[in-house]
Amino acid sequence: MFDEYCPGINEEIEGFTDVLGLDKFQAIYYVMSYLKPGCSQMAILYSLRE
């Protein structure tokens, strides 16, 4: 899909991950699973809310 819509992006990703020592699939997963700003997950103990 990248080759069709963004020619050359695969080589850019591969070069970027080579320099950082990452697996290119980890970098792609990170970008594709990035959460929208303002979204958070947390739990608050009842005793801490008062």
mmCIF file of N, CA and C in Angstrom:
data_model
loop_
_atom_site.group_PDB
_atom_site.id
_atom_site.type_symbol
_atom_site.label_atom_id
_atom_site.label_comp_id
_atom_site.label_asym_id
_atom_site.label_seq_id
_atom_site.Cartn_x
_atom_site.Cartn_y
_atom_site.Cartn_z
ATOM 1 N N MET A 1 0.824 -1.180 0.000
ATOM 2 C CA MET A 1 0.000 0.000 0.000
ATOM 3 C C MET A 1 0.878 1.256 0.000
ATOM 4 N N PHE A 2 1.942 1.254 0.810
ATOM 5 C CA PHE A 2 2.827 2.418 0.842
ATOM 6 C C PHE A 2 3.437 2.676 -0.535
ATOM 7 N N ASP A 3 3.835 1.601 -1.224
ATOM 8 C CA ASP A 3 4.462 1.772 -2.536
ATOM 9 C C ASP A 3 3.515 2.434 -3.532
ATOM 10 N N GLU A 4 2.226 2.148 -3.409
ATOM 11 C CA GLU A 4 1.252 2.714 -4.341
ATOM 12 C C GLU A 4 1.003 4.199 -4.078
ATOM 13 N N TYR A 5 0.841 4.568 -2.806
ATOM 14 C CA TYR A 5 0.456 5.932 -2.465
ATOM 15 C C TYR A 5 1.616 6.824 -2.014
ATOM 16 N N CYS A 6 2.685 6.221 -1.520
ATOM 17 C CA CYS A 6 3.843 6.988 -1.044
ATOM 18 C C CYS A 6 5.130 6.326 -1.531
ATOM 19 N N PRO A 7 5.425 6.414 -2.814
ATOM 20 C CA PRO A 7 6.630 5.756 -3.329
ATOM 21 C C PRO A 7 7.881 6.226 -2.586
ATOM 22 N N GLY A 8 8.708 5.269 -2.187
ATOM 23 C CA GLY A 8 9.953 5.593 -1.503
ATOM 24 C C GLY A 8 9.856 5.629 0.007
ATOM 25 N N ILE A 9 8.648 5.593 0.549
ATOM 26 C CA ILE A 9 8.504 5.694 2.012
ATOM 27 C C ILE A 9 9.064 4.457 2.718
ATOM 28 N N ASN A 10 8.963 3.290 2.083
ATOM 29 C CA ASN A 10 9.507 2.079 2.709
ATOM 30 C C ASN A 10 11.011 2.195 2.923
ATOM 31 N N GLU A 11 11.712 2.763 1.956
ATOM 32 C CA GLU A 11 13.152 2.951 2.099
ATOM 33 C C GLU A 11 13.461 3.964 3.198
ATOM 34 N N GLU A 12 12.653 5.009 3.297
ATOM 35 C CA GLU A 12 12.835 6.005 4.358
ATOM 36 C C GLU A 12 12.630 5.379 5.736
ATOM 37 N N ILE A 13 11.586 4.581 5.883
ATOM 38 C CA ILE A 13 11.306 3.916 7.162
ATOM 39 C C ILE A 13 12.437 2.961 7.510
ATOM 40 N N GLU A 14 12.894 2.208 6.524
ATOM 41 C CA GLU A 14 13.979 1.255 6.763
ATOM 42 C C GLU A 14 15.264 1.965 7.183
ATOM 43 N N GLY A 15 15.602 3.073 6.537
ATOM 44 C CA GLY A 15 16.787 3.839 6.920
ATOM 45 C C GLY A 15 16.663 4.423 8.314
ATOM 46 N N PHE A 16 15.493 4.956 8.634
ATOM 47 C CA PHE A 16 15.220 5.526 9.955
ATOM 48 C C PHE A 16 15.378 4.474 11.045
ATOM 49 N N THR A 17 14.787 3.287 10.825
ATOM 50 C CA THR A 17 14.857 2.241 11.846
ATOM 51 C C THR A 17 16.251 1.630 11.934
ATOM 52 N N ASP A 18 16.984 1.585 10.829
ATOM 53 C CA ASP A 18 18.364 1.085 10.872
ATOM 54 C C ASP A 18 19.232 1.974 11.755
ATOM 55 N N VAL A 19 19.085 3.282 11.609
ATOM 56 C CA VAL A 19 19.877 4.224 12.404
ATOM 57 C C VAL A 19 19.545 4.090 13.884
ATOM 58 N N LEU A 20 18.258 3.906 14.204
ATOM 59 C CA LEU A 20 17.842 3.797 15.604
ATOM 60 C C LEU A 20 17.967 2.390 16.170
ATOM 61 N N GLY A 21 18.233 1.417 15.315
ATOM 62 C CA GLY A 21 18.359 0.040 15.767
ATOM 63 C C GLY A 21 17.023 -0.600 16.098
ATOM 64 N N LEU A 22 15.972 -0.182 15.405
ATOM 65 C CA LEU A 22 14.636 -0.734 15.634
ATOM 66 C C LEU A 22 14.242 -1.659 14.498
ATOM 67 N N ASP A 23 13.267 -2.513 14.773
ATOM 68 C CA ASP A 23 12.661 -3.309 13.725
ATOM 69 C C ASP A 23 11.669 -2.415 12.979
ATOM 70 N N LYS A 24 11.679 -2.439 11.659
ATOM 71 C CA LYS A 24 10.806 -1.530 10.909
ATOM 72 C C LYS A 24 9.330 -1.777 11.189
ATOM 73 N N PHE A 25 8.973 -3.009 11.512
ATOM 74 C CA PHE A 25 7.574 -3.298 11.809
ATOM 75 C C PHE A 25 7.157 -2.709 13.156
ATOM 76 N N GLN A 26 8.096 -2.599 14.096
ATOM 77 C CA GLN A 26 7.794 -1.936 15.365
ATOM 78 C C GLN A 26 7.516 -0.456 15.138
ATOM 79 N N ALA A 27 8.286 0.182 14.285
ATOM 80 C CA ALA A 27 8.083 1.601 13.996
ATOM 81 C C ALA A 27 6.742 1.824 13.310
ATOM 82 N N ILE A 28 6.400 0.976 12.364
ATOM 83 C CA ILE A 28 5.119 1.109 11.669
ATOM 84 C C ILE A 28 3.971 0.876 12.639
ATOM 85 N N TYR A 29 4.095 -0.123 13.511
ATOM 86 C CA TYR A 29 3.051 -0.385 14.504
ATOM 87 C C TYR A 29 2.870 0.823 15.422
ATOM 88 N N TYR A 30 3.962 1.411 15.857
ATOM 89 C CA TYR A 30 3.888 2.568 16.747
ATOM 90 C C TYR A 30 3.133 3.717 16.081
ATOM 91 N N VAL A 31 3.455 3.994 14.849
ATOM 92 C CA VAL A 31 2.793 5.091 14.131
ATOM 93 C C VAL A 31 1.315 4.789 13.916
ATOM 94 N N MET A 32 0.991 3.551 13.555
ATOM 95 C CA MET A 32 -0.400 3.196 13.261
ATOM 96 C C MET A 32 -1.258 3.095 14.518
ATOM 97 N N SER A 33 -0.633 2.886 15.683
ATOM 98 C CA SER A 33 -1.415 2.713 16.911
ATOM 99 C C SER A 33 -1.329 3.924 17.833
ATOM 100 N N TYR A 34 -0.828 5.046 17.338
ATOM 101 C CA TYR A 34 -0.676 6.244 18.156
ATOM 102 C C TYR A 34 -2.037 6.728 18.647
ATOM 103 N N LEU A 35 -2.134 6.988 19.943
ATOM 104 C CA LEU A 35 -3.389 7.443 20.527
ATOM 105 C C LEU A 35 -3.602 8.928 20.272
ATOM 106 N N LYS A 36 -4.843 9.326 20.182
ATOM 107 C CA LYS A 36 -5.165 10.738 19.991
ATOM 108 C C LYS A 36 -4.871 11.500 21.273
ATOM 109 N N PRO A 37 -4.400 12.743 21.166
ATOM 110 C CA PRO A 37 -4.129 13.557 22.353
ATOM 111 C C PRO A 37 -5.379 13.704 23.213
ATOM 112 N N GLY A 38 -5.161 13.734 24.516
ATOM 113 C CA GLY A 38 -6.269 13.899 25.449
ATOM 114 C C GLY A 38 -6.858 12.589 25.924
ATOM 115 N N CYS A 39 -6.440 11.500 25.340
ATOM 116 C CA CYS A 39 -6.950 10.194 25.740
ATOM 117 C C CYS A 39 -6.004 9.624 26.792
ATOM 118 N N SER A 40 -6.551 9.202 27.908
ATOM 119 C CA SER A 40 -5.706 8.620 28.947
ATOM 120 C C SER A 40 -6.442 7.490 29.635
ATOM 121 N N GLN A 41 -5.670 6.623 30.245
ATOM 122 C CA GLN A 41 -6.223 5.517 31.003
ATOM 123 C C GLN A 41 -5.590 5.548 32.377
ATOM 124 N N MET A 42 -6.417 5.535 33.407
ATOM 125 C CA MET A 42 -5.882 5.511 34.762
ATOM 126 C C MET A 42 -6.947 4.992 35.709
ATOM 127 N N ALA A 43 -6.507 4.628 36.875
ATOM 128 C CA ALA A 43 -7.417 4.196 37.933
ATOM 129 C C ALA A 43 -7.081 4.994 39.182
ATOM 130 N N ILE A 44 -8.104 5.416 39.895
ATOM 131 C CA ILE A 44 -7.911 6.183 41.123
ATOM 132 C C ILE A 44 -8.512 5.396 42.271
ATOM 133 N N LEU A 45 -7.714 5.197 43.299
ATOM 134 C CA LEU A 45 -8.224 4.521 44.488
ATOM 135 C C LEU A 45 -9.202 5.431 45.213
ATOM 136 N N TYR A 46 -10.229 4.850 45.785
ATOM 137 C CA TYR A 46 -11.251 5.625 46.480
ATOM 138 C C TYR A 46 -10.634 6.526 47.546
ATOM 139 N N SER A 47 -9.660 6.000 48.276
ATOM 140 C CA SER A 47 -9.056 6.775 49.360
ATOM 141 C C SER A 47 -8.281 7.996 48.845
ATOM 142 N N LEU A 48 -7.858 7.983 47.614
ATOM 143 C CA LEU A 48 -7.109 9.105 47.057
ATOM 144 C C LEU A 48 -8.017 10.197 46.494
ATOM 145 N N ARG A 49 -9.292 9.907 46.279
ATOM 146 C CA ARG A 49 -10.201 10.891 45.697
ATOM 147 C C ARG A 49 -10.709 11.890 46.718
ATOM 148 N N GLU A 50 -10.664 11.565 47.969
ATOM 149 C CA GLU A 50 -11.228 12.459 48.992
ATOM 150 C C GLU A 50 -10.216 13.432 49.534
#
